[in-house]
Structure formats: C-alpha cells, structure tokens
Amino acid sequence: MSLGAKGGYANTWILNQNVKSDPEVSSLWSFAPHYGAMIRYNISSTQYNTIHMGYSLEILFAQYQQKYGPGFLGDDFERQLDIYTIDIPFMYRYTIDYVVNLEIGLLASYVRLAYGNYPLAHDFIKNGEIYLLTENFSSISVAAIVRISTDIKITKKLALNPGIMYSYGFLDLISKAGGRGKDYRGDVKADYRITRTMQEGGWLGLVYRL
C-alpha cells in the first residue's frame, strides 16, 4: 500500500452544444488547479513481482473553469464560470515494476460552490455582475477518467509521481433549478443538450510506499 499527496493543473471545459453553436459566443481555453491526497492498494502481482494490479483512491479539491469570449457576431467581452468541487477518482491500476502506472476508472465530483457572470441556463449577462450559481448545477456529477504516470524513486520507499490525465463527464451538469431540459438562455429557442465536463492536464505528486 502507498500513501501520497499531489497537486496539478488541468485544461478544463464545461461543454454545452448550444454555446458551441451560438455565433455570439465562443468557448476559450481555461486552466484550473486541483490538489489533495491519494492512496494505492495492490491486490495481485505476477510471478516475478514486476507487474502489480490494484486500486487507487484520491480525495481532491478541484476547480472547473470555463471562459467565454466573443463569437463571430458578438460584442467584445470575456465572461467566466467557476465551479469548485471535491473530486473522488476511484481507479483500477496496472503498475509495471513500480515505475509506470496505467489507471482507468470513474471520477465522482461534488459541487461545493459555483459562480460566474455567464451561467449556461439563464441570461444573467448584465453589467458584468458575478452571481452565485451553485444551485444551477447538479450536486453530483460522474466522469470517466484515464491516467498515465511514473514513479521516480527518491529513496527505497519515497518517489516523485508526475503524470497526465483525461476525463470526460457522462452525466448532465445542469440542475433543474439551472434549467435542465430547457434552452441554456431564456431568450434563445434551441433544443436542450446535456452539459458535460472535460479536463486534460497533469500533476506532480509525492508517494510513500508502506
């Protein structure tokens, strides 16, 4: 079993097809941090103890950010959504010789706080004001997650753990209060489409093998 801590940044997206197809709005690249604790547990090994299978569990404080800029027909503005979550990734892990880790699993996110001046569900674009939007988003969302990392030994039991990750949500991020089932802005007639999260990024961790 191993314990550790980590921190990193990811390119985060709050994906809504109505925003993507709106000529007045464009989604911009946004980067946000995540940090927290991790635990690994091996359940089996090969005959020569070079390949290990097990599980990884983490508890992370994370942020999902989405910036919006002008589209083809829009005015010159930039607006932003910020969603703060507690992320709990639970993954099956395949480790080669305690060096290379391949992990695949599920990422559950609990929304703690959300605010911004461009919510997806309502037309709150007024004077650049910031609105508390927590109730506009589902309290729990789930994503598929894939990660690759390596353990760089510092001592016999202590290692640096850099890695890269990708996740894609498959549950709707919008709540009923946020307009689930309706168009994302009150004055736009459009078919409702599920809003999902996506992130791609990296981290640096420190792992201690017990």
JSON list of C-alpha atoms in Angstrom, two decimals:
[
{"chain": "A", "resi": 1, "resn": "MET", "atom": "CA", "xyz": [0.00, 0.00, 0.00]},
{"chain": "A", "resi": 2, "resn": "SER", "atom": "CA", "xyz": [1.15, 3.56, -0.71]},
{"chain": "A", "resi": 3, "resn": "LEU", "atom": "CA", "xyz": [0.09, 6.98, 0.55]},
{"chain": "A", "resi": 4, "resn": "GLY", "atom": "CA", "xyz": [0.75, 10.33, -1.07]},
{"chain": "A", "resi": 5, "resn": "ALA", "atom": "CA", "xyz": [-0.15, 13.91, -1.90]},
{"chain": "A", "resi": 6, "resn": "LYS", "atom": "CA", "xyz": [-0.41, 15.68, -5.24]},
{"chain": "A", "resi": 7, "resn": "GLY", "atom": "CA", "xyz": [-1.19, 18.93, -6.98]},
{"chain": "A", "resi": 8, "resn": "GLY", "atom": "CA", "xyz": [-1.58, 19.96, -10.60]},
{"chain": "A", "resi": 9, "resn": "TYR", "atom": "CA", "xyz": [-3.34, 21.93, -13.31]},
{"chain": "A", "resi": 10, "resn": "ALA", "atom": "CA", "xyz": [-5.80, 20.89, -16.00]},
{"chain": "A", "resi": 11, "resn": "ASN", "atom": "CA", "xyz": [-7.30, 22.47, -19.08]},
{"chain": "A", "resi": 12, "resn": "THR", "atom": "CA", "xyz": [-10.98, 22.36, -18.07]},
{"chain": "A", "resi": 13, "resn": "TRP", "atom": "CA", "xyz": [-14.09, 22.63, -20.23]},
{"chain": "A", "resi": 14, "resn": "ILE", "atom": "CA", "xyz": [-17.79, 22.97, -19.44]},
{"chain": "A", "resi": 15, "resn": "LEU", "atom": "CA", "xyz": [-19.20, 21.63, -22.69]},
{"chain": "A", "resi": 16, "resn": "ASN", "atom": "CA", "xyz": [-22.61, 22.76, -23.92]},
{"chain": "A", "resi": 17, "resn": "GLN", "atom": "CA", "xyz": [-23.58, 22.29, -27.57]},
{"chain": "A", "resi": 18, "resn": "ASN", "atom": "CA", "xyz": [-25.85, 25.34, -27.52]},
{"chain": "A", "resi": 19, "resn": "VAL", "atom": "CA", "xyz": [-22.90, 27.54, -26.55]},
{"chain": "A", "resi": 20, "resn": "LYS", "atom": "CA", "xyz": [-20.70, 25.83, -29.14]},
{"chain": "A", "resi": 21, "resn": "SER", "atom": "CA", "xyz": [-23.17, 26.56, -31.94]},
{"chain": "A", "resi": 22, "resn": "ASP", "atom": "CA", "xyz": [-24.01, 30.12, -30.83]},
{"chain": "A", "resi": 23, "resn": "PRO", "atom": "CA", "xyz": [-22.36, 32.61, -33.25]},
{"chain": "A", "resi": 24, "resn": "GLU", "atom": "CA", "xyz": [-22.31, 35.27, -30.50]},
{"chain": "A", "resi": 25, "resn": "VAL", "atom": "CA", "xyz": [-20.25, 33.24, -28.03]},
{"chain": "A", "resi": 26, "resn": "SER", "atom": "CA", "xyz": [-17.04, 31.22, -28.19]},
{"chain": "A", "resi": 27, "resn": "SER", "atom": "CA", "xyz": [-15.51, 28.96, -25.53]},
{"chain": "A", "resi": 28, "resn": "LEU", "atom": "CA", "xyz": [-11.92, 29.81, -24.58]},
{"chain": "A", "resi": 29, "resn": "TRP", "atom": "CA", "xyz": [-9.16, 27.67, -23.09]},
{"chain": "A", "resi": 30, "resn": "SER", "atom": "CA", "xyz": [-9.25, 27.74, -19.29]},
{"chain": "A", "resi": 31, "resn": "PHE", "atom": "CA", "xyz": [-6.84, 26.27, -16.74]},
{"chain": "A", "resi": 32, "resn": "ALA", "atom": "CA", "xyz": [-7.65, 25.41, -13.14]},
{"chain": "A", "resi": 33, "resn": "PRO", "atom": "CA", "xyz": [-5.87, 23.68, -10.21]},
{"chain": "A", "resi": 34, "resn": "HIS", "atom": "CA", "xyz": [-6.52, 20.51, -8.24]},
{"chain": "A", "resi": 35, "resn": "TYR", "atom": "CA", "xyz": [-4.76, 19.14, -5.14]},
{"chain": "A", "resi": 36, "resn": "GLY", "atom": "CA", "xyz": [-5.28, 16.52, -2.46]},
{"chain": "A", "resi": 37, "resn": "ALA", "atom": "CA", "xyz": [-4.34, 13.09, -1.07]},
{"chain": "A", "resi": 38, "resn": "MET", "atom": "CA", "xyz": [-4.03, 9.64, -2.64]},
{"chain": "A", "resi": 39, "resn": "ILE", "atom": "CA", "xyz": [-3.93, 6.01, -1.54]},
{"chain": "A", "resi": 40, "resn": "ARG", "atom": "CA", "xyz": [-2.90, 2.94, -3.57]},
{"chain": "A", "resi": 41, "resn": "TYR", "atom": "CA", "xyz": [-3.54, -0.70, -2.76]},
{"chain": "A", "resi": 42, "resn": "ASN", "atom": "CA", "xyz": [-2.16, -3.74, -4.61]},
{"chain": "A", "resi": 43, "resn": "ILE", "atom": "CA", "xyz": [-4.39, -6.79, -4.94]},
{"chain": "A", "resi": 44, "resn": "SER", "atom": "CA", "xyz": [-2.16, -9.10, -7.01]},
{"chain": "A", "resi": 45, "resn": "SER", "atom": "CA", "xyz": [1.27, -9.42, -8.61]},
{"chain": "A", "resi": 46, "resn": "THR", "atom": "CA", "xyz": [2.89, -11.54, -11.31]},
{"chain": "A", "resi": 47, "resn": "GLN", "atom": "CA", "xyz": [5.25, -14.41, -10.58]},
{"chain": "A", "resi": 48, "resn": "TYR", "atom": "CA", "xyz": [8.39, -12.26, -10.71]},
{"chain": "A", "resi": 49, "resn": "ASN", "atom": "CA", "xyz": [6.78, -9.34, -8.86]},
{"chain": "A", "resi": 50, "resn": "THR", "atom": "CA", "xyz": [7.25, -6.95, -11.80]},
{"chain": "A", "resi": 51, "resn": "ILE", "atom": "CA", "xyz": [3.60, -6.28, -12.67]},
{"chain": "A", "resi": 52, "resn": "HIS", "atom": "CA", "xyz": [1.10, -5.27, -10.00]},
{"chain": "A", "resi": 53, "resn": "MET", "atom": "CA", "xyz": [-2.65, -4.81, -10.19]},
{"chain": "A", "resi": 54, "resn": "GLY", "atom": "CA", "xyz": [-4.56, -2.77, -7.67]},
{"chain": "A", "resi": 55, "resn": "TYR", "atom": "CA", "xyz": [-6.75, 0.22, -6.92]},
{"chain": "A", "resi": 56, "resn": "SER", "atom": "CA", "xyz": [-6.19, 3.94, -6.45]},
{"chain": "A", "resi": 57, "resn": "LEU", "atom": "CA", "xyz": [-8.42, 6.29, -4.48]},
{"chain": "A", "resi": 58, "resn": "GLU", "atom": "CA", "xyz": [-7.98, 10.05, -4.16]},
{"chain": "A", "resi": 59, "resn": "ILE", "atom": "CA", "xyz": [-9.74, 12.96, -2.49]},
{"chain": "A", "resi": 60, "resn": "LEU", "atom": "CA", "xyz": [-9.06, 16.22, -4.33]},
{"chain": "A", "resi": 61, "resn": "PHE", "atom": "CA", "xyz": [-10.10, 19.85, -4.06]},
{"chain": "A", "resi": 62, "resn": "ALA", "atom": "CA", "xyz": [-10.61, 20.85, -7.69]},
{"chain": "A", "resi": 63, "resn": "GLN", "atom": "CA", "xyz": [-11.80, 23.74, -9.83]},
{"chain": "A", "resi": 64, "resn": "TYR", "atom": "CA", "xyz": [-13.51, 23.66, -13.22]},
{"chain": "A", "resi": 65, "resn": "GLN", "atom": "CA", "xyz": [-13.29, 26.94, -15.09]},
{"chain": "A", "resi": 66, "resn": "GLN", "atom": "CA", "xyz": [-14.75, 27.98, -18.42]},
{"chain": "A", "resi": 67, "resn": "LYS", "atom": "CA", "xyz": [-14.09, 31.31, -20.10]},
{"chain": "A", "resi": 68, "resn": "TYR", "atom": "CA", "xyz": [-16.24, 32.67, -22.91]},
{"chain": "A", "resi": 69, "resn": "GLY", "atom": "CA", "xyz": [-15.23, 35.24, -25.49]},
{"chain": "A", "resi": 70, "resn": "PRO", "atom": "CA", "xyz": [-16.92, 36.90, -28.46]},
{"chain": "A", "resi": 71, "resn": "GLY", "atom": "CA", "xyz": [-18.08, 34.79, -31.37]},
{"chain": "A", "resi": 72, "resn": "PHE", "atom": "CA", "xyz": [-18.48, 35.74, -35.00]},
{"chain": "A", "resi": 73, "resn": "LEU", "atom": "CA", "xyz": [-21.33, 38.15, -34.26]},
{"chain": "A", "resi": 74, "resn": "GLY", "atom": "CA", "xyz": [-20.74, 39.02, -30.60]},
{"chain": "A", "resi": 75, "resn": "ASP", "atom": "CA", "xyz": [-19.52, 42.12, -28.82]},
{"chain": "A", "resi": 76, "resn": "ASP", "atom": "CA", "xyz": [-16.04, 42.32, -27.33]},
{"chain": "A", "resi": 77, "resn": "PHE", "atom": "CA", "xyz": [-16.45, 40.59, -23.97]},
{"chain": "A", "resi": 78, "resn": "GLU", "atom": "CA", "xyz": [-14.96, 37.86, -21.85]},
{"chain": "A", "resi": 79, "resn": "ARG", "atom": "CA", "xyz": [-17.03, 36.10, -19.21]},
{"chain": "A", "resi": 80, "resn": "GLN", "atom": "CA", "xyz": [-16.32, 33.21, -16.93]},
{"chain": "A", "resi": 81, "resn": "LEU", "atom": "CA", "xyz": [-17.79, 30.31, -14.95]},
{"chain": "A", "resi": 82, "resn": "ASP", "atom": "CA", "xyz": [-16.01, 28.83, -11.91]},
{"chain": "A", "resi": 83, "resn": "ILE", "atom": "CA", "xyz": [-17.15, 25.57, -10.30]},
{"chain": "A", "resi": 84, "resn": "TYR", "atom": "CA", "xyz": [-15.39, 24.35, -7.14]},
{"chain": "A", "resi": 85, "resn": "THR", "atom": "CA", "xyz": [-15.69, 20.64, -6.40]},
{"chain": "A", "resi": 86, "resn": "ILE", "atom": "CA", "xyz": [-14.50, 17.79, -4.24]},
{"chain": "A", "resi": 87, "resn": "ASP", "atom": "CA", "xyz": [-13.31, 15.16, -6.72]},
{"chain": "A", "resi": 88, "resn": "ILE", "atom": "CA", "xyz": [-13.06, 11.48, -5.78]},
{"chain": "A", "resi": 89, "resn": "PRO", "atom": "CA", "xyz": [-11.40, 9.37, -8.51]},
{"chain": "A", "resi": 90, "resn": "PHE", "atom": "CA", "xyz": [-11.57, 5.60, -7.99]},
{"chain": "A", "resi": 91, "resn": "MET", "atom": "CA", "xyz": [-9.43, 3.69, -10.48]},
{"chain": "A", "resi": 92, "resn": "TYR", "atom": "CA", "xyz": [-8.14, 0.26, -11.36]},
{"chain": "A", "resi": 93, "resn": "ARG", "atom": "CA", "xyz": [-4.34, 0.48, -11.55]},
{"chain": "A", "resi": 94, "resn": "TYR", "atom": "CA", "xyz": [-1.84, -1.55, -13.59]},
{"chain": "A", "resi": 95, "resn": "THR", "atom": "CA", "xyz": [1.77, -0.95, -12.49]},
{"chain": "A", "resi": 96, "resn": "ILE", "atom": "CA", "xyz": [4.93, -2.19, -14.18]},
{"chain": "A", "resi": 97, "resn": "ASP", "atom": "CA", "xyz": [7.92, -2.69, -11.87]},
{"chain": "A", "resi": 98, "resn": "TYR", "atom": "CA", "xyz": [6.78, 0.12, -9.54]},
{"chain": "A", "resi": 99, "resn": "VAL", "atom": "CA", "xyz": [7.65, 2.61, -12.30]},
{"chain": "A", "resi": 100, "resn": "VAL", "atom": "CA", "xyz": [4.84, 3.03, -14.85]},
{"chain": "A", "resi": 101, "resn": "ASN", "atom": "CA", "xyz": [1.19, 3.30, -13.77]},
{"chain": "A", "resi": 102, "resn": "LEU", "atom": "CA", "xyz": [-1.83, 3.00, -16.07]},
{"chain": "A", "resi": 103, "resn": "GLU", "atom": "CA", "xyz": [-5.14, 3.81, -14.38]},
{"chain": "A", "resi": 104, "resn": "ILE", "atom": "CA", "xyz": [-8.74, 3.79, -15.59]},
{"chain": "A", "resi": 105, "resn": "GLY", "atom": "CA", "xyz": [-11.90, 4.38, -13.60]},
{"chain": "A", "resi": 106, "resn": "LEU", "atom": "CA", "xyz": [-14.61, 6.79, -12.51]},
{"chain": "A", "resi": 107, "resn": "LEU", "atom": "CA", "xyz": [-14.39, 10.33, -11.19]},
{"chain": "A", "resi": 108, "resn": "ALA", "atom": "CA", "xyz": [-17.19, 11.50, -8.90]},
{"chain": "A", "resi": 109, "resn": "SER", "atom": "CA", "xyz": [-17.44, 15.27, -8.33]},
{"chain": "A", "resi": 110, "resn": "TYR", "atom": "CA", "xyz": [-19.39, 17.03, -5.59]},
{"chain": "A", "resi": 111, "resn": "VAL", "atom": "CA", "xyz": [-20.12, 20.68, -6.41]},
{"chain": "A", "resi": 112, "resn": "ARG", "atom": "CA", "xyz": [-19.28, 22.89, -3.39]},
{"chain": "A", "resi": 113, "resn": "LEU", "atom": "CA", "xyz": [-19.58, 26.31, -4.99]},
{"chain": "A", "resi": 114, "resn": "ALA", "atom": "CA", "xyz": [-20.25, 27.81, -8.41]},
{"chain": "A", "resi": 115, "resn": "TYR", "atom": "CA", "xyz": [-20.29, 31.42, -9.52]},
{"chain": "A", "resi": 116, "resn": "GLY", "atom": "CA", "xyz": [-19.84, 33.50, -12.63]},
{"chain": "A", "resi": 117, "resn": "ASN", "atom": "CA", "xyz": [-21.33, 36.11, -14.93]},
{"chain": "A", "resi": 118, "resn": "TYR", "atom": "CA", "xyz": [-22.28, 33.73, -17.75]},
{"chain": "A", "resi": 119, "resn": "PRO", "atom": "CA", "xyz": [-24.32, 30.76, -16.49]},
{"chain": "A", "resi": 120, "resn": "LEU", "atom": "CA", "xyz": [-25.43, 28.27, -19.11]},
{"chain": "A", "resi": 121, "resn": "ALA", "atom": "CA", "xyz": [-29.05, 28.08, -18.02]},
{"chain": "A", "resi": 122, "resn": "HIS", "atom": "CA", "xyz": [-30.12, 31.72, -17.59]},
{"chain": "A", "resi": 123, "resn": "ASP", "atom": "CA", "xyz": [-29.47, 35.06, -19.26]},
{"chain": "A", "resi": 124, "resn": "PHE", "atom": "CA", "xyz": [-27.63, 36.84, -16.44]},
{"chain": "A", "resi": 125, "resn": "ILE", "atom": "CA", "xyz": [-25.36, 38.86, -18.72]},
{"chain": "A", "resi": 126, "resn": "LYS", "atom": "CA", "xyz": [-25.86, 42.23, -17.03]},
{"chain": "A", "resi": 127, "resn": "ASN", "atom": "CA", "xyz": [-23.14, 44.77, -16.29]},
{"chain": "A", "resi": 128, "resn": "GLY", "atom": "CA", "xyz": [-20.50, 42.13, -15.65]},
{"chain": "A", "resi": 129, "resn": "GLU", "atom": "CA", "xyz": [-22.05, 41.18, -12.30]},
{"chain": "A", "resi": 130, "resn": "ILE", "atom": "CA", "xyz": [-20.94, 37.99, -10.54]},
{"chain": "A", "resi": 131, "resn": "TYR", "atom": "CA", "xyz": [-23.72, 35.61, -9.49]},
{"chain": "A", "resi": 132, "resn": "LEU", "atom": "CA", "xyz": [-23.71, 32.73, -7.04]},
{"chain": "A", "resi": 133, "resn": "LEU", "atom": "CA", "xyz": [-24.79, 29.81, -9.23]},
{"chain": "A", "resi": 134, "resn": "THR", "atom": "CA", "xyz": [-24.35, 26.75, -7.03]},
{"chain": "A", "resi": 135, "resn": "GLU", "atom": "CA", "xyz": [-28.00, 25.70, -7.29]},
{"chain": "A", "resi": 136, "resn": "ASN", "atom": "CA", "xyz": [-27.81, 25.88, -11.09]},
{"chain": "A", "resi": 137, "resn": "PHE", "atom": "CA", "xyz": [-25.58, 22.80, -11.15]},
{"chain": "A", "resi": 138, "resn": "SER", "atom": "CA", "xyz": [-26.18, 19.21, -10.08]},
{"chain": "A", "resi": 139, "resn": "SER", "atom": "CA", "xyz": [-24.59, 18.46, -6.72]},
{"chain": "A", "resi": 140, "resn": "ILE", "atom": "CA", "xyz": [-23.03, 15.23, -8.07]},
{"chain": "A", "resi": 141, "resn": "SER", "atom": "CA", "xyz": [-21.54, 14.52, -11.48]},
{"chain": "A", "resi": 142, "resn": "VAL", "atom": "CA", "xyz": [-19.62, 11.48, -12.75]},
{"chain": "A", "resi": 143, "resn": "ALA", "atom": "CA", "xyz": [-16.89, 11.22, -15.39]},
{"chain": "A", "resi": 144, "resn": "ALA", "atom": "CA", "xyz": [-14.74, 8.50, -16.94]},
{"chain": "A", "resi": 145, "resn": "ILE", "atom": "CA", "xyz": [-11.04, 9.04, -16.25]},
{"chain": "A", "resi": 146, "resn": "VAL", "atom": "CA", "xyz": [-7.78, 7.69, -17.73]},
{"chain": "A", "resi": 147, "resn": "ARG", "atom": "CA", "xyz": [-4.31, 8.45, -16.37]},
{"chain": "A", "resi": 148, "resn": "ILE", "atom": "CA", "xyz": [-0.68, 7.57, -17.05]},
{"chain": "A", "resi": 149, "resn": "SER", "atom": "CA", "xyz": [2.08, 8.32, -14.55]},
{"chain": "A", "resi": 150, "resn": "THR", "atom": "CA", "xyz": [5.54, 7.27, -13.49]},
{"chain": "A", "resi": 151, "resn": "ASP", "atom": "CA", "xyz": [7.21, 6.84, -10.11]},
{"chain": "A", "resi": 152, "resn": "ILE", "atom": "CA", "xyz": [10.70, 8.36, -9.90]},
{"chain": "A", "resi": 153, "resn": "LYS", "atom": "CA", "xyz": [12.44, 6.93, -6.86]},
{"chain": "A", "resi": 154, "resn": "ILE", "atom": "CA", "xyz": [13.99, 9.32, -4.34]},
{"chain": "A", "resi": 155, "resn": "THR", "atom": "CA", "xyz": [14.64, 6.65, -1.72]},
{"chain": "A", "resi": 156, "resn": "LYS", "atom": "CA", "xyz": [13.70, 2.98, -1.49]},
{"chain": "A", "resi": 157, "resn": "LYS", "atom": "CA", "xyz": [10.15, 3.88, -0.40]},
{"chain": "A", "resi": 158, "resn": "LEU", "atom": "CA", "xyz": [9.69, 7.52, -1.45]},
{"chain": "A", "resi": 159, "resn": "ALA", "atom": "CA", "xyz": [9.05, 8.58, -5.06]},
{"chain": "A", "resi": 160, "resn": "LEU", "atom": "CA", "xyz": [8.01, 11.57, -7.15]},
{"chain": "A", "resi": 161, "resn": "ASN", "atom": "CA", "xyz": [4.87, 10.87, -9.17]},
{"chain": "A", "resi": 162, "resn": "PRO", "atom": "CA", "xyz": [4.37, 13.06, -12.29]},
{"chain": "A", "resi": 163, "resn": "GLY", "atom": "CA", "xyz": [1.53, 12.15, -14.61]},
{"chain": "A", "resi": 164, "resn": "ILE", "atom": "CA", "xyz": [-1.06, 13.15, -17.19]},
{"chain": "A", "resi": 165, "resn": "MET", "atom": "CA", "xyz": [-4.82, 12.62, -17.17]},
{"chain": "A", "resi": 166, "resn": "TYR", "atom": "CA", "xyz": [-8.01, 12.94, -19.19]},
{"chain": "A", "resi": 167, "resn": "SER", "atom": "CA", "xyz": [-11.62, 12.84, -18.00]},
{"chain": "A", "resi": 168, "resn": "TYR", "atom": "CA", "xyz": [-15.00, 13.23, -19.71]},
{"chain": "A", "resi": 169, "resn": "GLY", "atom": "CA", "xyz": [-18.31, 13.57, -17.90]},
{"chain": "A", "resi": 170, "resn": "PHE", "atom": "CA", "xyz": [-21.32, 11.49, -18.92]},
{"chain": "A", "resi": 171, "resn": "LEU", "atom": "CA", "xyz": [-23.96, 12.92, -16.55]},
{"chain": "A", "resi": 172, "resn": "ASP", "atom": "CA", "xyz": [-25.70, 16.28, -17.00]},
{"chain": "A", "resi": 173, "resn": "LEU", "atom": "CA", "xyz": [-24.02, 19.05, -15.03]},
{"chain": "A", "resi": 174, "resn": "ILE", "atom": "CA", "xyz": [-27.09, 21.31, -15.07]},
{"chain": "A", "resi": 175, "resn": "SER", "atom": "CA", "xyz": [-29.68, 21.05, -12.28]},
{"chain": "A", "resi": 176, "resn": "LYS", "atom": "CA", "xyz": [-33.44, 21.51, -12.53]},
{"chain": "A", "resi": 177, "resn": "ALA", "atom": "CA", "xyz": [-33.06, 24.95, -10.94]},
{"chain": "A", "resi": 178, "resn": "GLY", "atom": "CA", "xyz": [-30.45, 25.75, -13.57]},
{"chain": "A", "resi": 179, "resn": "GLY", "atom": "CA", "xyz": [-32.83, 24.97, -16.40]},
{"chain": "A", "resi": 180, "resn": "ARG", "atom": "CA", "xyz": [-32.31, 21.28, -17.12]},
{"chain": "A", "resi": 181, "resn": "GLY", "atom": "CA", "xyz": [-34.46, 20.36, -20.09]},
{"chain": "A", "resi": 182, "resn": "LYS", "atom": "CA", "xyz": [-34.67, 23.96, -21.33]},
{"chain": "A", "resi": 183, "resn": "ASP", "atom": "CA", "xyz": [-32.51, 26.03, -23.64]},
{"chain": "A", "resi": 184, "resn": "TYR", "atom": "CA", "xyz": [-29.41, 27.41, -21.93]},
{"chain": "A", "resi": 185, "resn": "ARG", "atom": "CA", "xyz": [-30.50, 31.07, -22.15]},
{"chain": "A", "resi": 186, "resn": "GLY", "atom": "CA", "xyz": [-34.04, 32.22, -21.64]},
{"chain": "A", "resi": 187, "resn": "ASP", "atom": "CA", "xyz": [-34.24, 34.22, -24.88]},
{"chain": "A", "resi": 188, "resn": "VAL", "atom": "CA", "xyz": [-32.80, 31.51, -27.15]},
{"chain": "A", "resi": 189, "resn": "LYS", "atom": "CA", "xyz": [-35.01, 28.87, -28.72]},
{"chain": "A", "resi": 190, "resn": "ALA", "atom": "CA", "xyz": [-32.96, 25.70, -29.02]},
{"chain": "A", "resi": 191, "resn": "ASP", "atom": "CA", "xyz": [-33.17, 22.01, -28.24]},
{"chain": "A", "resi": 192, "resn": "TYR", "atom": "CA", "xyz": [-31.74, 21.23, -24.82]},
{"chain": "A", "resi": 193, "resn": "ARG", "atom": "CA", "xyz": [-28.44, 19.38, -24.85]},
{"chain": "A", "resi": 194, "resn": "ILE", "atom": "CA", "xyz": [-26.62, 17.80, -21.93]},
{"chain": "A", "resi": 195, "resn": "THR", "atom": "CA", "xyz": [-23.84, 19.88, -20.40]},
{"chain": "A", "resi": 196, "resn": "ARG", "atom": "CA", "xyz": [-20.71, 17.85, -19.58]},
{"chain": "A", "resi": 197, "resn": "THR", "atom": "CA", "xyz": [-17.29, 18.44, -18.07]},
{"chain": "A", "resi": 198, "resn": "MET", "atom": "CA", "xyz": [-13.96, 17.59, -19.66]},
{"chain": "A", "resi": 199, "resn": "GLN", "atom": "CA", "xyz": [-10.42, 18.06, -18.44]},
{"chain": "A", "resi": 200, "resn": "GLU", "atom": "CA", "xyz": [-6.93, 17.23, -19.64]},
{"chain": "A", "resi": 201, "resn": "GLY", "atom": "CA", "xyz": [-3.89, 18.04, -17.60]},
{"chain": "A", "resi": 202, "resn": "GLY", "atom": "CA", "xyz": [-1.07, 16.90, -15.39]},
{"chain": "A", "resi": 203, "resn": "TRP", "atom": "CA", "xyz": [0.13, 16.73, -11.81]},
{"chain": "A", "resi": 204, "resn": "LEU", "atom": "CA", "xyz": [3.15, 16.21, -9.60]},
{"chain": "A", "resi": 205, "resn": "GLY", "atom": "CA", "xyz": [2.80, 14.02, -6.53]},
{"chain": "A", "resi": 206, "resn": "LEU", "atom": "CA", "xyz": [4.86, 12.53, -3.74]},
{"chain": "A", "resi": 207, "resn": "VAL", "atom": "CA", "xyz": [4.23, 8.85, -2.89]},
{"chain": "A", "resi": 208, "resn": "TYR", "atom": "CA", "xyz": [5.42, 6.83, 0.10]},
{"chain": "A", "resi": 209, "resn": "ARG", "atom": "CA", "xyz": [5.26, 3.03, -0.15]},
{"chain": "A", "resi": 210, "resn": "LEU", "atom": "CA", "xyz": [4.44, 1.40, 3.20]}
]
